[in-house]
Structure formats: C-alpha cells, structure tokens
mmCIF file of C-alpha atoms in Angstrom:
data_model
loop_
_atom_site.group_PDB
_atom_site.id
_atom_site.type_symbol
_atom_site.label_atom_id
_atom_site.label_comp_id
_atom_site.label_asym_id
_atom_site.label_seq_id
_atom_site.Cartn_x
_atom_site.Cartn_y
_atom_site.Cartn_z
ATOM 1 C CA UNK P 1 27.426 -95.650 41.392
ATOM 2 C CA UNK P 2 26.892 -92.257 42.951
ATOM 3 C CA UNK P 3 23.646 -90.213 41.344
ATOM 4 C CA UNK P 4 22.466 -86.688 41.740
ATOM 5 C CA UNK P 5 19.478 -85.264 40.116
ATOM 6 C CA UNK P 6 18.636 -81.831 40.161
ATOM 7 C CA UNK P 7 15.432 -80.896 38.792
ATOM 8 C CA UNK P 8 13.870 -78.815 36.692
ATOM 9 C CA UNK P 9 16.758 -78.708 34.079
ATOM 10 C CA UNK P 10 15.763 -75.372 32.981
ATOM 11 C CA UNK P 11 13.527 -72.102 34.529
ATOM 12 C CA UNK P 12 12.487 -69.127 32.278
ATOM 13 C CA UNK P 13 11.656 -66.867 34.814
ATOM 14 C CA UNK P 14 10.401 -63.070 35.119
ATOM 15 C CA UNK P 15 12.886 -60.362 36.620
ATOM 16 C CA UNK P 16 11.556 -60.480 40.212
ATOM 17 C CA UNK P 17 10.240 -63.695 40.647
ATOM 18 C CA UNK P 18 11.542 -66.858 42.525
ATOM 19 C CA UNK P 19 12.731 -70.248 41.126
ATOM 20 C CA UNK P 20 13.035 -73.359 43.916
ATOM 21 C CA UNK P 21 15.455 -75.943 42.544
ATOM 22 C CA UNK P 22 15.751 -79.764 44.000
ATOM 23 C CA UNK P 23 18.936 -81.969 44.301
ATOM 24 C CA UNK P 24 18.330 -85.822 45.130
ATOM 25 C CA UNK P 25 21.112 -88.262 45.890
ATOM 26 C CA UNK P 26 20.129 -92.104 45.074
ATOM 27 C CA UNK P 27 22.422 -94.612 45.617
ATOM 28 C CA UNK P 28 23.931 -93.334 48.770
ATOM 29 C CA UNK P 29 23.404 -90.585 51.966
ATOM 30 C CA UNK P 30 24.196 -87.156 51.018
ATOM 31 C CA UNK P 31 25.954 -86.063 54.358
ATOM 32 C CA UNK P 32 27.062 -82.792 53.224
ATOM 33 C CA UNK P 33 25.903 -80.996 49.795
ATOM 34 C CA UNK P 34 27.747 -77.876 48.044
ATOM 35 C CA UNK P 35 25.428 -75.948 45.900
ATOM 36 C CA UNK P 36 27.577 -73.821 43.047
ATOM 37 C CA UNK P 37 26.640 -71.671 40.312
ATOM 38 C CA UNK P 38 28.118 -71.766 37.298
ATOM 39 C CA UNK P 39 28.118 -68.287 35.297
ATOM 40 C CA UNK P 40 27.543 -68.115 31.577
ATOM 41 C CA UNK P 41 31.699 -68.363 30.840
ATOM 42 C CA UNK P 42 31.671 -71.188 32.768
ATOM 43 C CA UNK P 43 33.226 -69.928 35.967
ATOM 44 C CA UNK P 44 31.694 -71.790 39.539
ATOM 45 C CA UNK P 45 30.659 -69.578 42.495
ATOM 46 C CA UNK P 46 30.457 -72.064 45.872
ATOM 47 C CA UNK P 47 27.041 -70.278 47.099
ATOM 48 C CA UNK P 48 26.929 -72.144 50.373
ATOM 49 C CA UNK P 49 27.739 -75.751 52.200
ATOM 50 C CA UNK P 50 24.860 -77.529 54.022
ATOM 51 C CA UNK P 51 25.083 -80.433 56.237
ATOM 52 C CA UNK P 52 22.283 -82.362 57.595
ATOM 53 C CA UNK P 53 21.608 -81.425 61.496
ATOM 54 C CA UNK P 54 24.689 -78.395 61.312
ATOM 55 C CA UNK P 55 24.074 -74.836 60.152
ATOM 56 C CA UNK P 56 24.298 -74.146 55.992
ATOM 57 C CA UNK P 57 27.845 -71.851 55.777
ATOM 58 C CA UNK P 58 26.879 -69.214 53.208
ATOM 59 C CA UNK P 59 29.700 -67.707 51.006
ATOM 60 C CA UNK P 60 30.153 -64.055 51.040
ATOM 61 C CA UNK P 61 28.139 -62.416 48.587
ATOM 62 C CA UNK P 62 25.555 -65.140 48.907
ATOM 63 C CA UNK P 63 22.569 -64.791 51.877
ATOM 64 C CA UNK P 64 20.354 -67.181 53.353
ATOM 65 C CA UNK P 65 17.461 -64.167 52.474
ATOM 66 C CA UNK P 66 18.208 -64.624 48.785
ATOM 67 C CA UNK P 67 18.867 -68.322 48.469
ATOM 68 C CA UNK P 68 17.479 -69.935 51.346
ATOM 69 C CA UNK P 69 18.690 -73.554 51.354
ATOM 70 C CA UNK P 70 16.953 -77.192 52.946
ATOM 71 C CA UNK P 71 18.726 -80.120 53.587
ATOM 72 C CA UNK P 72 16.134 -82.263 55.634
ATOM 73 C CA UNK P 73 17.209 -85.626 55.341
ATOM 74 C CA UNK P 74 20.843 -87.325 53.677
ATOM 75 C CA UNK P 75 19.090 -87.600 50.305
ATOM 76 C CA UNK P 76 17.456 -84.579 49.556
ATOM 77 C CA UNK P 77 17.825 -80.891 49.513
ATOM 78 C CA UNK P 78 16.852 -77.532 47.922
ATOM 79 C CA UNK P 79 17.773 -74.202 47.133
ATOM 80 C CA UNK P 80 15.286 -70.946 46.445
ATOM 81 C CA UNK P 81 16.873 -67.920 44.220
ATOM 82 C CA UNK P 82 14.414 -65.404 45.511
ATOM 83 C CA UNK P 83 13.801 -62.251 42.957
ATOM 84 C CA UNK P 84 15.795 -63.510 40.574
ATOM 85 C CA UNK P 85 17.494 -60.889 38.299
ATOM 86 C CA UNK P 86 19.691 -60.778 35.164
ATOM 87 C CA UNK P 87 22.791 -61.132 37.622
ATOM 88 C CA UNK P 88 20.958 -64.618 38.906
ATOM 89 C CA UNK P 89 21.304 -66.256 35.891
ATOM 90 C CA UNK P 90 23.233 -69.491 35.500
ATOM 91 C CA UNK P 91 23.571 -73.317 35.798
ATOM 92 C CA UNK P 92 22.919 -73.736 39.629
ATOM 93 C CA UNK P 93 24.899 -77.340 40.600
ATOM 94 C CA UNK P 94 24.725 -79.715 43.523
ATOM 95 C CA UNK P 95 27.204 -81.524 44.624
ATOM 96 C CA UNK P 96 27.146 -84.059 47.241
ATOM 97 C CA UNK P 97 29.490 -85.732 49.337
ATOM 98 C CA UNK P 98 28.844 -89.489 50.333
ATOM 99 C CA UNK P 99 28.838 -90.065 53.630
ATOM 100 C CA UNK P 100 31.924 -92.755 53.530
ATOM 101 C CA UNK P 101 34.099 -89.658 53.667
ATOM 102 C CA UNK P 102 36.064 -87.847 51.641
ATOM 103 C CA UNK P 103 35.340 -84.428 49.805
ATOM 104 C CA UNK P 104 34.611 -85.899 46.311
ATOM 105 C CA UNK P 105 31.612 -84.159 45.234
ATOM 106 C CA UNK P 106 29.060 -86.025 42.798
ATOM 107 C CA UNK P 107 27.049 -83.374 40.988
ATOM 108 C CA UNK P 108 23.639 -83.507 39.359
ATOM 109 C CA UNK P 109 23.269 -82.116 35.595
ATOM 110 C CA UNK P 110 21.948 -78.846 37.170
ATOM 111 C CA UNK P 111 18.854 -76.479 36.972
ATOM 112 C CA UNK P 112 19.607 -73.325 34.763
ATOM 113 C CA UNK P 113 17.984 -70.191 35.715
ATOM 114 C CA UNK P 114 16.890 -67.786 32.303
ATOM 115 C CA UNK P 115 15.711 -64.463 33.557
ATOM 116 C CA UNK P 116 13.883 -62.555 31.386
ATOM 117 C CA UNK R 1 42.575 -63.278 44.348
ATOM 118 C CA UNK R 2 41.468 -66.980 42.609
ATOM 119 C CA UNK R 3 42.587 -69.500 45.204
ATOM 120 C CA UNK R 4 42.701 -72.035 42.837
ATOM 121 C CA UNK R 5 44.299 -71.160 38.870
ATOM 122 C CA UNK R 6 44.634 -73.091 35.697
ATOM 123 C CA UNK R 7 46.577 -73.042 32.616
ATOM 124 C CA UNK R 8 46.756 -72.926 29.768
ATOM 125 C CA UNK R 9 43.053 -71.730 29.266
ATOM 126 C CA UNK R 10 42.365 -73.857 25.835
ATOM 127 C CA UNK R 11 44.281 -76.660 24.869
ATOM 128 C CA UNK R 12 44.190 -78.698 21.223
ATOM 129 C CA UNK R 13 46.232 -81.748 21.217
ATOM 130 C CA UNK R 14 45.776 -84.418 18.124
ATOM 131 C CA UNK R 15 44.313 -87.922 18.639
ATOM 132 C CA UNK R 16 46.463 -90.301 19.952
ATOM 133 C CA UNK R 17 48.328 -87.173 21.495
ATOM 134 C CA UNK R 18 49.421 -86.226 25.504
ATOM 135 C CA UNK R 19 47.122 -83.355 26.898
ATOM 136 C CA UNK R 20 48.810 -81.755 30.417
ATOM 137 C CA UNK R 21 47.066 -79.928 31.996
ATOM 138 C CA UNK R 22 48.180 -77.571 35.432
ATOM 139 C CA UNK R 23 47.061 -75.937 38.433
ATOM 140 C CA UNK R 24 48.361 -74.229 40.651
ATOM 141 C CA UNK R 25 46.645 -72.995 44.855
ATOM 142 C CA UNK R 26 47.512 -69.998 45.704
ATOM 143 C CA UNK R 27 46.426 -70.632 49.143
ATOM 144 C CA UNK R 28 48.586 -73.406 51.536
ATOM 145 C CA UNK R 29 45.800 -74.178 53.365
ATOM 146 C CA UNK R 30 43.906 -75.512 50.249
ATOM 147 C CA UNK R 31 46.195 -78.654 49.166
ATOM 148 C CA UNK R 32 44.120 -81.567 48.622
ATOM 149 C CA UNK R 33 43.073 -81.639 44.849
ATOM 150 C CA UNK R 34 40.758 -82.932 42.376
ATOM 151 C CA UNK R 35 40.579 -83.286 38.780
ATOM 152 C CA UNK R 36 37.102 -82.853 37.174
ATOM 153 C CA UNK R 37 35.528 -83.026 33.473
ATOM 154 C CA UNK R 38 32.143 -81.532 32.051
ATOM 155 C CA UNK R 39 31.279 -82.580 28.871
ATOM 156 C CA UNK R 40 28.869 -79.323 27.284
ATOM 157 C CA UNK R 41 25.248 -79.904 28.685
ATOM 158 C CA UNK R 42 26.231 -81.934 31.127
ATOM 159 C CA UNK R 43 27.015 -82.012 34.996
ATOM 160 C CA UNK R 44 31.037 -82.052 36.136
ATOM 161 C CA UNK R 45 32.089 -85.381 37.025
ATOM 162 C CA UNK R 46 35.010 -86.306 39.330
ATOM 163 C CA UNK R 47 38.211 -88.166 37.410
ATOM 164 C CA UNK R 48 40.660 -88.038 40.048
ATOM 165 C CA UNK R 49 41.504 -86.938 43.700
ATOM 166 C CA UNK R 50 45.142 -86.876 44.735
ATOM 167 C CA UNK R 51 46.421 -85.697 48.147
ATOM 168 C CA UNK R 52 49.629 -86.747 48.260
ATOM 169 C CA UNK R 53 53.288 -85.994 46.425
ATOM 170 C CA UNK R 54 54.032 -87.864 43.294
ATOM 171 C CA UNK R 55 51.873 -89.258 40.782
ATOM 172 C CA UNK R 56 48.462 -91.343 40.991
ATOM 173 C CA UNK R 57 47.733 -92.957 37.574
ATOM 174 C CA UNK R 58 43.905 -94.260 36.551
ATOM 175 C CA UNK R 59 43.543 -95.657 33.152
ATOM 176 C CA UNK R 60 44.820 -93.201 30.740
ATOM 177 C CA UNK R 61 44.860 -90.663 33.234
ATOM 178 C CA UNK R 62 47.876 -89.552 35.317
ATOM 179 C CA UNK R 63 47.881 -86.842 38.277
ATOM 180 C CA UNK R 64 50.694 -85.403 39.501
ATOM 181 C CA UNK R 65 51.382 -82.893 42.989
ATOM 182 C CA UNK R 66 54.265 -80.950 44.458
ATOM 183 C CA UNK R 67 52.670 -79.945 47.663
ATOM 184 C CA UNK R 68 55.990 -77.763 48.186
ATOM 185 C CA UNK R 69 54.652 -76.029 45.393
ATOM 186 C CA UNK R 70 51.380 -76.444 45.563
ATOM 187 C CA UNK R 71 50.526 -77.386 41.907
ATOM 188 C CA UNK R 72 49.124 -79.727 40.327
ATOM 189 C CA UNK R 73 48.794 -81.618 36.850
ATOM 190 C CA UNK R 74 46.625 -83.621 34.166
ATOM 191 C CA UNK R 75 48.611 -85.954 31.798
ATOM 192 C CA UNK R 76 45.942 -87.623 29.228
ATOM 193 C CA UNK R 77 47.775 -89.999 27.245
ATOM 194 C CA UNK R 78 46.328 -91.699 23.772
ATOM 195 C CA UNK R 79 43.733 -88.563 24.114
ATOM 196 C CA UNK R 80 40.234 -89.467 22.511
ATOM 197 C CA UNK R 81 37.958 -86.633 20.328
ATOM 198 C CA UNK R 82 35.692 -87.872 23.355
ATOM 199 C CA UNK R 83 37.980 -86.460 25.909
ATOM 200 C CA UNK R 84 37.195 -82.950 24.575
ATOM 201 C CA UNK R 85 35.596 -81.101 27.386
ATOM 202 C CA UNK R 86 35.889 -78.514 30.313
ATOM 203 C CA UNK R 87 38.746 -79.284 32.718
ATOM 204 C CA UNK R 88 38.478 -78.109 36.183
ATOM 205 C CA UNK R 89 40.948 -78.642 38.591
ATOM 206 C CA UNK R 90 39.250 -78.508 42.530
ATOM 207 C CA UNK R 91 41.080 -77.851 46.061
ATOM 208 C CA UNK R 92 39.733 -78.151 49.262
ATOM 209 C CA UNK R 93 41.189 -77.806 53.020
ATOM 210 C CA UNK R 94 41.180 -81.271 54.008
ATOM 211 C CA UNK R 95 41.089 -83.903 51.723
ATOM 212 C CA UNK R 96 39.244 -87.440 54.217
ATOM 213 C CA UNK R 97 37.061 -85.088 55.981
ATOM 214 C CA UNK R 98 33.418 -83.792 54.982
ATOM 215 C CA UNK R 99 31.956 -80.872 54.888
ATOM 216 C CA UNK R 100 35.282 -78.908 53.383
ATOM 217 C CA UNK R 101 34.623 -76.307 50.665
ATOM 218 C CA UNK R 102 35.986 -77.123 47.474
ATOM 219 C CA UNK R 103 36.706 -74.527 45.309
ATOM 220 C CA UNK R 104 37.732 -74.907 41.527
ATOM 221 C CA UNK R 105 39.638 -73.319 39.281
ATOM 222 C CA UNK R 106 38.198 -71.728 35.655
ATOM 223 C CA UNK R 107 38.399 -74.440 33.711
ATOM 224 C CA UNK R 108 40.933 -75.838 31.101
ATOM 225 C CA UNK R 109 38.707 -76.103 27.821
ATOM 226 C CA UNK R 110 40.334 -79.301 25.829
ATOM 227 C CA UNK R 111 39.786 -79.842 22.033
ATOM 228 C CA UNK R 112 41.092 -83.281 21.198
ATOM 229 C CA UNK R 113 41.464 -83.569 17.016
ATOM 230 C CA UNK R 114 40.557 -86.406 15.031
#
C-alpha cells in the first residue's frame, strides 16, 4: 500500500526561528503533494499544492517567503515554516497523490510545530 | 465562507449502531468527494471517494451523493468502539485528474459506545 512519512514528528521551537519538515512517499511516485496544516481544534488549512516540474500554487494567506516548499523528485519533498510564531503552530500534513491518477491523497502522520 | 461543511459536529451512536454522517459543498464547482478518518495521534486516512449519484458501499461503509444538491453522506453500519475518530468529509474540482485542491470540511468527531 500507499506510505507517507513525514519527519520529525514533533519541533519545540523558539518564537522566531525556522523548522524544515520532510514528506517521503515509498511504495509509489508522488506526482503531486498537498501540504495542510491542521490547527489545534482540528481544522485543515491547504497551505499550497506542488507538482514535480510545475510551479507550487500557494493558498492565500500562505507565501512562498514564509513556507518555502521543494518537491525535487516524485518521492520526496519539503516544507520550511520560516520565523515561526505562536500563530505557526500546528500538525503540518502531507498528502500525496499517486501518480495512477486520481485526487486521493495519502497523508503521512505529520510533523507538529510547538512554539515557545 | 467554508466551501466544504459538516454536520452534526459530534456524534455518539452505541455499538452495533448506524452512524450517518453529512456534508454538504457550498461551491458547484467542488463536487467530487471523499470520506476520510483520523484516529487521535495519527495521520487522516482515505475510506472512500465517490463522484457519482447514488450510493458506493465498501465493507461496512456506505457513501451516498446528490450532486443536484451537492451533499454528501457516511452510513457506518454495525459501528465498532474502534470506529471512534475524526470524520472529515473532502471535495475537490475534478475528481480523475491530479493536481486538484482538496479541501475538507471540520470534521465530524464520532464516539462509538461499548
């Protein structure tokens, strides 16, 4: 089956400082991943949509100067939250879309940003 | 305004019970759905996509759409104490095609009692 891991599971971070999570598919090519952020009540926020060899389409509110994204290859990509503040905080998810079609999205457990 | 809405927020149903769960897109162009669970700690996982009218049944599991209407439902039959979890219900633009946003609802939360 389909597997995502993000990594690291969980950042403590200072006000101000930058956290760079990591989102690997195994099992199959990643042609398109959604990163999301899921707020403390559990609400998601689509952040942006990156496909390999296309541009990443941010969502408003979310910039590629505050959470620059790579997607460099069909199994792997990242995200940066740069300067992370209290209004950062979350469970940051990646989901992934095979690339035998079809917008079913297989997410990793996600990294959860703590800013302190 | 949420493109994508669920009700009823929480949800307790007995073992053995039916959960139904419902959503509802605010927005025609976002009409192919999905049907996703998160257990607490854990990483959402798909159940079920459905992008056409009527039901689709998997397992225990039964999805129905009105595209007229645009809404959506969850039927768990026999529900398990292990079926407890966050429900979110998911829409996207195009439903065979990549690269689609797919934006989900807030979540049904679902307390299944043994």
């Amino acid at each position: 089956g389909a597997l995502v891991y993000q990594y690291p599971r969980r950042t403590i971070c200072k006000s101000g400082t930058s956290m760079r999570m990591e989102c690997q598919a195994v099992g199959f090519q990643a042609t398109s991943v959604a990163w999301y952020r899921q707020s403390p009540q559990k609400t998601f926020e689509l952040i942006a949509l990156s496909t390999v060899n296309s541009a990443i389409k941010y969502e408003q509110n979310f910039t590629q100067e505050k959470f620059p994204i790579s997607h460099p290859n069909l199994s792997f990509s990242s995200m940066t939250v740069l300067n992370a503040y209290l209004e950062d905080r979350g469970l940051y998810l990646c989901g992934a879309e095979a690339d035998r079609g079809g917008n079913t999205l297989y997410f990793g457990e996600g990294s959860r940003l703590i800013v302190v | 305004q949420q493109k994508v809405q669920q009700s009823p927020e929480s949800l307790s149903v007995p073992e053995g019970g039916m959960a139904s769960l419902n959503c509802t897109s605010s927005d025609r162009n976002f009409q192919y759905f999905w049907w996703y669970r998160q257990h607490s700690g854990e990483g959402p996982k798909a159940l079920m996509s459905i992008f056409s009218d009527g039901d689709k049944k998997e397992g225990r599991f039964t999805a129905h759409l009105n595209k007229a209407s645009l809404h959506v439902s969850l039927h768990i039959r026999d529900s398990q104490p292990s079926d407890s979890a966050l429900y979110f219900c998911a829409a996207s633009e195009q439903g065979d095609t990549n690269a689609y946003k797919v934006i989900f609802g807030k979540g049904t939360h679902l307390h299944v009692l043994p």
